[in-house]
Short mmCIF file of C-alpha atoms in Angstrom, two decimals:
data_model
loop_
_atom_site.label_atom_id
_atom_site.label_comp_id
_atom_site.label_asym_id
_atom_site.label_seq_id
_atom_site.Cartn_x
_atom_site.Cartn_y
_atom_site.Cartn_z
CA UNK A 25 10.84 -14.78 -1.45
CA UNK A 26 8.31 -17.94 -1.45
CA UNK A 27 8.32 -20.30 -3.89
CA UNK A 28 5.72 -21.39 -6.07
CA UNK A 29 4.05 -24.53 -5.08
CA UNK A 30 3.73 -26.96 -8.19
CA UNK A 31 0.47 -27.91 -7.41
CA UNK A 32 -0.79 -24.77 -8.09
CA UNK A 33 0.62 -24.78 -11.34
CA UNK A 34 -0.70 -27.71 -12.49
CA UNK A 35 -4.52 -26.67 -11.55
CA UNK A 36 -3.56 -23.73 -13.09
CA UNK A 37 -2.51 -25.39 -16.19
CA UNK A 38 -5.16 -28.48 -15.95
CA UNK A 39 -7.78 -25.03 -15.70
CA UNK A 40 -6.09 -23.57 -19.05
CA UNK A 41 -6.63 -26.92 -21.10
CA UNK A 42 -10.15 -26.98 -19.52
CA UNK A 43 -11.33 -24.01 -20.66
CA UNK A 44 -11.69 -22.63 -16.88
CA UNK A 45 -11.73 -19.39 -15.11
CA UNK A 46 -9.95 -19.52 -11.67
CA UNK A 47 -10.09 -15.48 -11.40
CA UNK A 48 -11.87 -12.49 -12.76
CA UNK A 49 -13.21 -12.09 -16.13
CA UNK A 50 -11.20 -11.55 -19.44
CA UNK A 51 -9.89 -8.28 -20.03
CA UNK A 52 -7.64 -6.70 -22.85
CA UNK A 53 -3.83 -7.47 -21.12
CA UNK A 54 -1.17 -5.23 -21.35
CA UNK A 55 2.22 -5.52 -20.22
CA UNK A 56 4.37 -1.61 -19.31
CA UNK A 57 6.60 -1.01 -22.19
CA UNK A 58 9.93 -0.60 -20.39
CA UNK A 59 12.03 -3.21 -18.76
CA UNK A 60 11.57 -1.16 -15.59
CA UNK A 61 13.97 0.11 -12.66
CA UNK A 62 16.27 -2.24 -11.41
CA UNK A 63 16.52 -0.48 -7.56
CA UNK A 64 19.48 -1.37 -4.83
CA UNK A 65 16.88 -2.96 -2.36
CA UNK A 66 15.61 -6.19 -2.16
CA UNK A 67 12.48 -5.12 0.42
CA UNK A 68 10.43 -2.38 0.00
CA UNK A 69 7.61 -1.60 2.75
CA UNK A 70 5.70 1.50 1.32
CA UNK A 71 5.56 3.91 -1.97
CA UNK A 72 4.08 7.41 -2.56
CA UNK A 73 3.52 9.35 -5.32
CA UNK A 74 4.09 13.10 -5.56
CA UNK A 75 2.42 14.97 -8.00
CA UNK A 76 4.07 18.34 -7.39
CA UNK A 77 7.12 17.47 -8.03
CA UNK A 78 6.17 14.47 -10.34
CA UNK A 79 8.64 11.86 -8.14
CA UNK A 80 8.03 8.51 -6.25
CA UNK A 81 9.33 7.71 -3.06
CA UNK A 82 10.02 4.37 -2.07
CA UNK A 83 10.65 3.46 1.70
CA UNK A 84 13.37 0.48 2.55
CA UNK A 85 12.89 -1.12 6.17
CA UNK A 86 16.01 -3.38 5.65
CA UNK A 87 18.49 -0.35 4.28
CA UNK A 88 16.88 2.53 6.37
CA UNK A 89 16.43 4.46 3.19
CA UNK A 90 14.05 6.06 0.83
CA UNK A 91 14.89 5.71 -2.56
CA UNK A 92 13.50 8.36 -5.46
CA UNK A 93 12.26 8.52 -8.58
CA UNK A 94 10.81 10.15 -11.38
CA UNK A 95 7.73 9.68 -13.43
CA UNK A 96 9.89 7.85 -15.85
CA UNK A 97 10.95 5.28 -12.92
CA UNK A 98 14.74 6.55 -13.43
CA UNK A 99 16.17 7.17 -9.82
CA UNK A 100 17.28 10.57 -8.82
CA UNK A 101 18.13 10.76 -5.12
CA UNK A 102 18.69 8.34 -1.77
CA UNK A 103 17.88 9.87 1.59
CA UNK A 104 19.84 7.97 3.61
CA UNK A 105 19.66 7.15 7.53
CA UNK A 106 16.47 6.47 8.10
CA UNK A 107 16.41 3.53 10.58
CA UNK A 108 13.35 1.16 9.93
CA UNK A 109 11.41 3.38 7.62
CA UNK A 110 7.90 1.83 6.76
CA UNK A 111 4.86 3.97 5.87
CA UNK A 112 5.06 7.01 3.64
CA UNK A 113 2.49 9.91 4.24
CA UNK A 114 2.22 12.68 2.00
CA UNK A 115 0.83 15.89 2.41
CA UNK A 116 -2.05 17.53 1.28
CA UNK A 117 -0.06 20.00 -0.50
CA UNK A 118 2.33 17.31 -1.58
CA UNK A 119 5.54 19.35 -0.20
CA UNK A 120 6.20 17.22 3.14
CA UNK A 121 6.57 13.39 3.43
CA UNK A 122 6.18 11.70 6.96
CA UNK A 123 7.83 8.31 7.38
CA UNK A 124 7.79 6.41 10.57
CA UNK A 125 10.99 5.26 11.80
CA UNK A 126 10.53 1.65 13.50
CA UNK A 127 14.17 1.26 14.29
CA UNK A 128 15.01 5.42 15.54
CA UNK A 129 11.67 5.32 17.38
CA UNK A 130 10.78 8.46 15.83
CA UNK A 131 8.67 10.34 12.99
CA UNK A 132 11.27 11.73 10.09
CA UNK A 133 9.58 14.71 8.23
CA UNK A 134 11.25 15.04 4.61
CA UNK A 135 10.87 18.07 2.47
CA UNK A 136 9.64 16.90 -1.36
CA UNK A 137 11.29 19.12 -2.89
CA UNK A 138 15.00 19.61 -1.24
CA UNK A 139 14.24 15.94 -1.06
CA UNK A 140 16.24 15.94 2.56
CA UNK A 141 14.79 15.72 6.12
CA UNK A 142 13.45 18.87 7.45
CA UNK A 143 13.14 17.42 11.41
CA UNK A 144 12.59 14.21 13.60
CA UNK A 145 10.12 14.05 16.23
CA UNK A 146 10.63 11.61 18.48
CA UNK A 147 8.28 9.40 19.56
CA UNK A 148 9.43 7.25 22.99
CA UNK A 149 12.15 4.74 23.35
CA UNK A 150 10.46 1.52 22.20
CA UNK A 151 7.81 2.50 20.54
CA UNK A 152 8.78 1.59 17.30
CA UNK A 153 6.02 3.08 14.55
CA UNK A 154 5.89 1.78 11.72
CA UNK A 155 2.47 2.48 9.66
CA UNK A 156 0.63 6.18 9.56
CA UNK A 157 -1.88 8.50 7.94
CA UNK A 158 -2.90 11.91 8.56
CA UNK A 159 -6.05 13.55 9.40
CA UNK A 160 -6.35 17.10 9.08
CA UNK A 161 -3.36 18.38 10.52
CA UNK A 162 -2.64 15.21 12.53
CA UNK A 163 -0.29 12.56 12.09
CA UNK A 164 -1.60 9.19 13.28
CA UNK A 165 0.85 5.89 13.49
CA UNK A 166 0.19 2.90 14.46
CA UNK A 167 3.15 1.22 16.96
CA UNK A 168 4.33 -1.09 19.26
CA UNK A 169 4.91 -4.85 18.96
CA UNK A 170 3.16 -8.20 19.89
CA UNK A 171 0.34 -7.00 22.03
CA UNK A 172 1.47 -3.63 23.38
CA UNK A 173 0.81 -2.23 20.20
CA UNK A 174 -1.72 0.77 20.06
CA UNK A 175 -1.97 4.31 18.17
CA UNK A 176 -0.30 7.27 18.87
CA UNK A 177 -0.56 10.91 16.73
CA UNK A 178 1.92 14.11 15.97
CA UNK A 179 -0.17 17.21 15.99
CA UNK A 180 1.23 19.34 13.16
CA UNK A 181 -0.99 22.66 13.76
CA UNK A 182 1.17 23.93 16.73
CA UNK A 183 4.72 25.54 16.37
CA UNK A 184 6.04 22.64 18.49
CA UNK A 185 4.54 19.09 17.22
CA UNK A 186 3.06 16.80 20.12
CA UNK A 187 3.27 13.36 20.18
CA UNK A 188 0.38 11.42 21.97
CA UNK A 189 0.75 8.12 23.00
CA UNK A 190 -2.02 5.47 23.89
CA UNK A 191 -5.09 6.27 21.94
CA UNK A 192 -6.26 3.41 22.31
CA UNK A 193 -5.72 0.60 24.14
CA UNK A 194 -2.93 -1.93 24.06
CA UNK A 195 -4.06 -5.03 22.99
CA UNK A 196 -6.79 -4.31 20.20
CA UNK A 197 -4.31 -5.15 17.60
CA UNK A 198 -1.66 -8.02 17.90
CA UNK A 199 1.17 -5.29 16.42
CA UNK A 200 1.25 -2.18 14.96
CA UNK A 201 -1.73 -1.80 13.03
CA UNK A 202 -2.16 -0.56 9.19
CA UNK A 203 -3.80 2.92 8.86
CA UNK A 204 -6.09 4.48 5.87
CA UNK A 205 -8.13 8.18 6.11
CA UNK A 206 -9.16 10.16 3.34
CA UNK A 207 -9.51 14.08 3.34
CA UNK A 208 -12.83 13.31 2.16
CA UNK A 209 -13.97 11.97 4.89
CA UNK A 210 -12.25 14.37 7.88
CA UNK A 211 -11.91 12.82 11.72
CA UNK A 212 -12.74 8.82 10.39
CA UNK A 213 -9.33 6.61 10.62
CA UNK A 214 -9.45 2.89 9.92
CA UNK A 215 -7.01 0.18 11.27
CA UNK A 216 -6.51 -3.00 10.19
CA UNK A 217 -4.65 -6.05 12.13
CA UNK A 218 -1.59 -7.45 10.12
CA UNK A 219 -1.06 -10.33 12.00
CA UNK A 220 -4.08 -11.98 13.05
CA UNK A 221 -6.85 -15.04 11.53
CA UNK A 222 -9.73 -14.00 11.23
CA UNK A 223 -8.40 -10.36 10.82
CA UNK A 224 -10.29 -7.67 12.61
CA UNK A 225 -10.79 -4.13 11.06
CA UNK A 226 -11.81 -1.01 13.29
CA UNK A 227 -13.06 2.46 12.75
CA UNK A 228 -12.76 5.33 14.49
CA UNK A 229 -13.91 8.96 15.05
CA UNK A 230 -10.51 11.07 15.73
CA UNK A 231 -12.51 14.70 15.02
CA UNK A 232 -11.91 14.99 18.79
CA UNK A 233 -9.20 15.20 21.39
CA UNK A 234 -9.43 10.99 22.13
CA UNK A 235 -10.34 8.32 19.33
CA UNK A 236 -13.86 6.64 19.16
CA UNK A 237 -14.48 3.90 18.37
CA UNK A 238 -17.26 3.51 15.87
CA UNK A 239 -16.75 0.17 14.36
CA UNK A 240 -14.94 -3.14 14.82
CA UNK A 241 -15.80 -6.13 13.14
CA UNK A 242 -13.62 -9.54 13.73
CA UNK A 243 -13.44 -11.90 10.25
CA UNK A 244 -14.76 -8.90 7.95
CA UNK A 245 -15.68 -10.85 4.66
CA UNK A 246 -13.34 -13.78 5.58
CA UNK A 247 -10.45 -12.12 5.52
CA UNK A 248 -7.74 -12.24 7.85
CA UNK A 249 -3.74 -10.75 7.94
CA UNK A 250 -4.67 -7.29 5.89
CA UNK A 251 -1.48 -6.54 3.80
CA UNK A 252 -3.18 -3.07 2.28
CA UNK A 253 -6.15 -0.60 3.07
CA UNK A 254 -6.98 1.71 0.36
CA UNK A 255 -10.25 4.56 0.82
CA UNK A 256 -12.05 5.76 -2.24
CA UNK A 257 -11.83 9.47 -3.07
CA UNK A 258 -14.97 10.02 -1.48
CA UNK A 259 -14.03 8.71 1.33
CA UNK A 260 -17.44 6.17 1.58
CA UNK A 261 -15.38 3.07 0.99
CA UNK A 262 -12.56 1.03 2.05
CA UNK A 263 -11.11 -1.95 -0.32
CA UNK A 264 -8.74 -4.25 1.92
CA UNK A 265 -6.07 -6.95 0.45
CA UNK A 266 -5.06 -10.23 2.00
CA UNK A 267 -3.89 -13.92 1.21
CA UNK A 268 -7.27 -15.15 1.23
CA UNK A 269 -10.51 -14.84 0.15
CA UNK A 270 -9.19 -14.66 -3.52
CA UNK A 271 -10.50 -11.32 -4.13
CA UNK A 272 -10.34 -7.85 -3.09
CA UNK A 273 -13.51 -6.76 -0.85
CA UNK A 274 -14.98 -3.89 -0.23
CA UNK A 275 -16.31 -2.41 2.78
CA UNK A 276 -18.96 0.51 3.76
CA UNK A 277 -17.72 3.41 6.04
CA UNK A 278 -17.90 3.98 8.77
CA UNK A 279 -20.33 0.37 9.14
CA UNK A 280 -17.39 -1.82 7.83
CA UNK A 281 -20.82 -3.20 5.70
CA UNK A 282 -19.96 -5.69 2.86
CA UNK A 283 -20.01 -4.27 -0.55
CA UNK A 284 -19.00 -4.35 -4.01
CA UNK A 285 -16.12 -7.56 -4.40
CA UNK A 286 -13.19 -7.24 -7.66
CA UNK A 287 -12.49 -10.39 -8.93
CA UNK A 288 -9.02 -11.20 -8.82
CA UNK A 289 -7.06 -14.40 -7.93
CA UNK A 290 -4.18 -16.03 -5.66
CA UNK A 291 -2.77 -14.34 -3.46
CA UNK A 292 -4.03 -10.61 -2.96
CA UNK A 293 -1.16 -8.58 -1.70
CA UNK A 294 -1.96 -4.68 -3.12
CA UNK A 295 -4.96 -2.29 -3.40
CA UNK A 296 -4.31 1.28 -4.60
CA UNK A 297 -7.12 3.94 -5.60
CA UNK A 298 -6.63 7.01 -8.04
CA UNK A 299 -8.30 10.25 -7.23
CA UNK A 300 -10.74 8.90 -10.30
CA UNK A 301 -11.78 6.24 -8.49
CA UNK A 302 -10.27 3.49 -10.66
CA UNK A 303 -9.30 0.45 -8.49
CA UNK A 304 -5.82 -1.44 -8.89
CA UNK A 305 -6.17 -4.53 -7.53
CA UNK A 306 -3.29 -6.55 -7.16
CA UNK A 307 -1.95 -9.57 -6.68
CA UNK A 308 0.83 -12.23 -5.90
CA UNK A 309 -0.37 -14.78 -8.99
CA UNK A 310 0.79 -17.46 -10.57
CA UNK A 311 2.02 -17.32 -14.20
CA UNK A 312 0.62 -17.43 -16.18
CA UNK A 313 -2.63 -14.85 -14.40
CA UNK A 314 -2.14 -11.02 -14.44
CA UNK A 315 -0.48 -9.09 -11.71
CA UNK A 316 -2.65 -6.37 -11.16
CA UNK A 317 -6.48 -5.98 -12.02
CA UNK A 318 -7.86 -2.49 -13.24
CA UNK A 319 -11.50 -1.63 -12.73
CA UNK A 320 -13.51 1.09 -13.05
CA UNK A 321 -15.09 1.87 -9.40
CA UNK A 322 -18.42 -0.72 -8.80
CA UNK A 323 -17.20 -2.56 -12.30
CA UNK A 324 -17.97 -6.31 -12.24
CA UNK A 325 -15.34 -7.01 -14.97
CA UNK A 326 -11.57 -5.45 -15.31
CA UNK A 327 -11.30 -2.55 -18.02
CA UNK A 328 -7.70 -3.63 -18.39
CA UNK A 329 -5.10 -6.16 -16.77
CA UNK A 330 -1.19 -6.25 -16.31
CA UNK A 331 1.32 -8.59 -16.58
CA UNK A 332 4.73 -7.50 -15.09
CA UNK A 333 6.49 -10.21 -16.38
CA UNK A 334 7.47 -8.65 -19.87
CA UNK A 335 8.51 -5.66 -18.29
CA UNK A 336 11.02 -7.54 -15.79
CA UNK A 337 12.25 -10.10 -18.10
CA UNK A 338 10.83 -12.62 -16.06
CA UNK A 339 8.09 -15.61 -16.36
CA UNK A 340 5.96 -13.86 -13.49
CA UNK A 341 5.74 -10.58 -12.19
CA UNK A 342 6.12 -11.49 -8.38
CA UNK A 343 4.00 -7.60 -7.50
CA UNK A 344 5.06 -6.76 -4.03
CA UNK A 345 2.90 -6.68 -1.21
CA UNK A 346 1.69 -2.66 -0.93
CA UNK A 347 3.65 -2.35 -3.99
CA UNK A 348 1.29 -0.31 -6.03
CA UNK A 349 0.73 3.61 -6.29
CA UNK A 350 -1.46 5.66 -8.97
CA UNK A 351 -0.20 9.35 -9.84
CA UNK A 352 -3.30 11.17 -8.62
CA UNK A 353 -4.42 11.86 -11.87
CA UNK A 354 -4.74 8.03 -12.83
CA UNK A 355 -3.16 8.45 -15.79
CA UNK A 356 0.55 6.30 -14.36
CA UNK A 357 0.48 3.69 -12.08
CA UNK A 358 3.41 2.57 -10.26
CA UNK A 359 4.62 -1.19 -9.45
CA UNK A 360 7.12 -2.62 -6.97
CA UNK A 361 8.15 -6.10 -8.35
CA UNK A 362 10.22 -8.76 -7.36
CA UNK A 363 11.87 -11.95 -7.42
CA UNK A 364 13.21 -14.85 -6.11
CA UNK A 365 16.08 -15.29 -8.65
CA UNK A 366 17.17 -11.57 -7.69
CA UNK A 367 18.82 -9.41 -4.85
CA UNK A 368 16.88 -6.34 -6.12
CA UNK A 369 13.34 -4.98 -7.22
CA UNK A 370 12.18 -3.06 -9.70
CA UNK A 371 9.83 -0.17 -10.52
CA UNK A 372 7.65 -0.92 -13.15
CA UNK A 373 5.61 2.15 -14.91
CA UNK A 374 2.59 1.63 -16.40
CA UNK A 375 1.18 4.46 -18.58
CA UNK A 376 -1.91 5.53 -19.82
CA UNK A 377 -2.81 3.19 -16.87
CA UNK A 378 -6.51 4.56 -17.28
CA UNK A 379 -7.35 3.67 -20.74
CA UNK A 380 -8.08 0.39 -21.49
CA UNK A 381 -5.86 -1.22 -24.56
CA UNK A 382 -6.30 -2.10 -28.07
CA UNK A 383 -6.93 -6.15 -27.92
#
């Protein structure tokens, strides 16, 4: 893990004894009240929440495993052998999880509620998918590395899943591009580049047999190297995370026109949405700032912030990057933290993670 620069901590404390703001307006702070979930990874790539069966799955590149747990954060199962396991997509019905297997070159399809896999598509030798999101009944993943990357989908409605390959073409993206849809918002699939400055964000049509393009903009609001995407429940807006600008933008679908900016600080890393529309915006910061930012949808100021640090035992919170997930009803939201003093993370639970606290 990085560590912190001390320069930043002394404008952070020269800003404190100044009276200054270096991020988003006061808010009443509130820290989870457990220690958390010490888990037997030190990476995580991806988390999803399943409201069926009230359990959180938590995807391990490094260990080819998906670790789960309850609502409480306590750990009930490991589904093992999953080689290079990044993005987890769950379905509409919240009974199947798809998770792209970077190192088995293949899509694993896990049952929620046996919690075991149910079947493995495979997807080419050397293709290596790592990030996904479904439309409809179609699976799309983003794969490939360098510039051969491109997007390629697993069409669910048949009794024998196809995988398509080359959507479009190699080269948009400099790897394996991050994916966001909405079911409110059927046939429209975003991408994001991971790797590039300035960053480049595309949209496309996918209601057909072939992709469309309808939108790609190059340095969208200054930002470059997205680390999250994240679509609003009605599907008319996405909000993007990465190291710079020091906020978390927001952008018009399918224009990609700047909207609405949450204040945050240093370093955005995490963006999730709850089927509410309340925004968790979070971010890499410096003790002594929050970890994640709660807003109501189009709010100029946070209803509530978090600190992870009392929860971990720790003078900062260290929030993953994509290491946040709301339960769909907003009322939990889950954290991935870590730190550099530790081989392992932990799952933080935040409850009542819609209500705003008593100062």
């Amino acid at each position: 893990m990085r560590r912190r620069i001390p320069r930043a901590r002394l404008l952070l404390t020269l800003a404190g004894l100044l009276g200054l703001s270096l991020g988003a307006a006061p808010a009443t702070q509130a820290a989870p009240t457990d220690e958390g979930t010490a888990l037997p990874i030190a990476y995580h790539c991806d988390l999803a929440v399943d409201p069926l069966h009230q359990r959180v799955f938590i995807s391990d590149y490094t260990t080819g495993s998906v670790l789960v747990a309850d609502y409480q954060g306590r750990l009930t199962h490991t589904i093992k052998n999953l080689p290079g396991v990044c993005d987890l997509e769950l379905s509409a019905d919240s009974r199947t999880l798809y998770a792209p297997l970077a190192l088995g070159d293949a899509i694993s399809v896990i049952d929620t509620g046996t919690v075991r896999q149910r079947a493995r598509h495979t997807t080419g030798t050397g293709t290596a998918p790592f990030h996904a999101a479904l439309s409809g009944r179609t699976l799309y993943f983003g794969y490939g590395e360098q510039w051969a990357a491109s997007i390629g989908s697993l069409t669910l409605d048949t009794s024998t899943p196809k995988v398509r390959l080359g959507l479009i073409p190699e080269g948009d993206f400099s790897g394996a591009p991050l994916l966001a849809t909405s079911t409110a918002a059927p046939g429209t699939l975003v991408a994001g580049d991971q790797n590039t400055s300035p960053g480049t964000l595309a949209v496309y049509d996918v209601s057909g047999r072939n992709p469309v393009l309808l939108t790609r903009v190059r340095d969208p609001g200054g930002a470059s190297n997205f680390s999250d995407l994240a679509v609003t429940p009605d599907g008319k807006t996405l909000l993007t995370t990465s190291g710079a600008p020091y906020h978390h933008p927001t952008f018009g679908l399918p224009d990609l026109a700047e909207g609405h900016t949450y204040a945050s600080t240093s370093y955005p890393n995490a963006v999730a949405v709850s089927s509410r529309g309340d925004v968790a915006a979070g971010v890499d910061s410096i003790e002594p700032d929050p970890d994640v930012y709660l807003y109501r949808v189009g709010a100029d100021s946070p209803y509530r912030t978090v600190s992870l640090a009392p929860a971990t035992g720790h003078d900062a919170g260290y929030l993953r990057p994509r290491g946040l997930a709301w339960a769909p009803d907003g009322t939990r939201l889950f954290a991935i933290s870590g730190h550099s003093d530790e081989d392992h993370l932990r799952l933080v639970v935040v409850p009542s993670a819609h209500r705003p606290t008593a100062d």
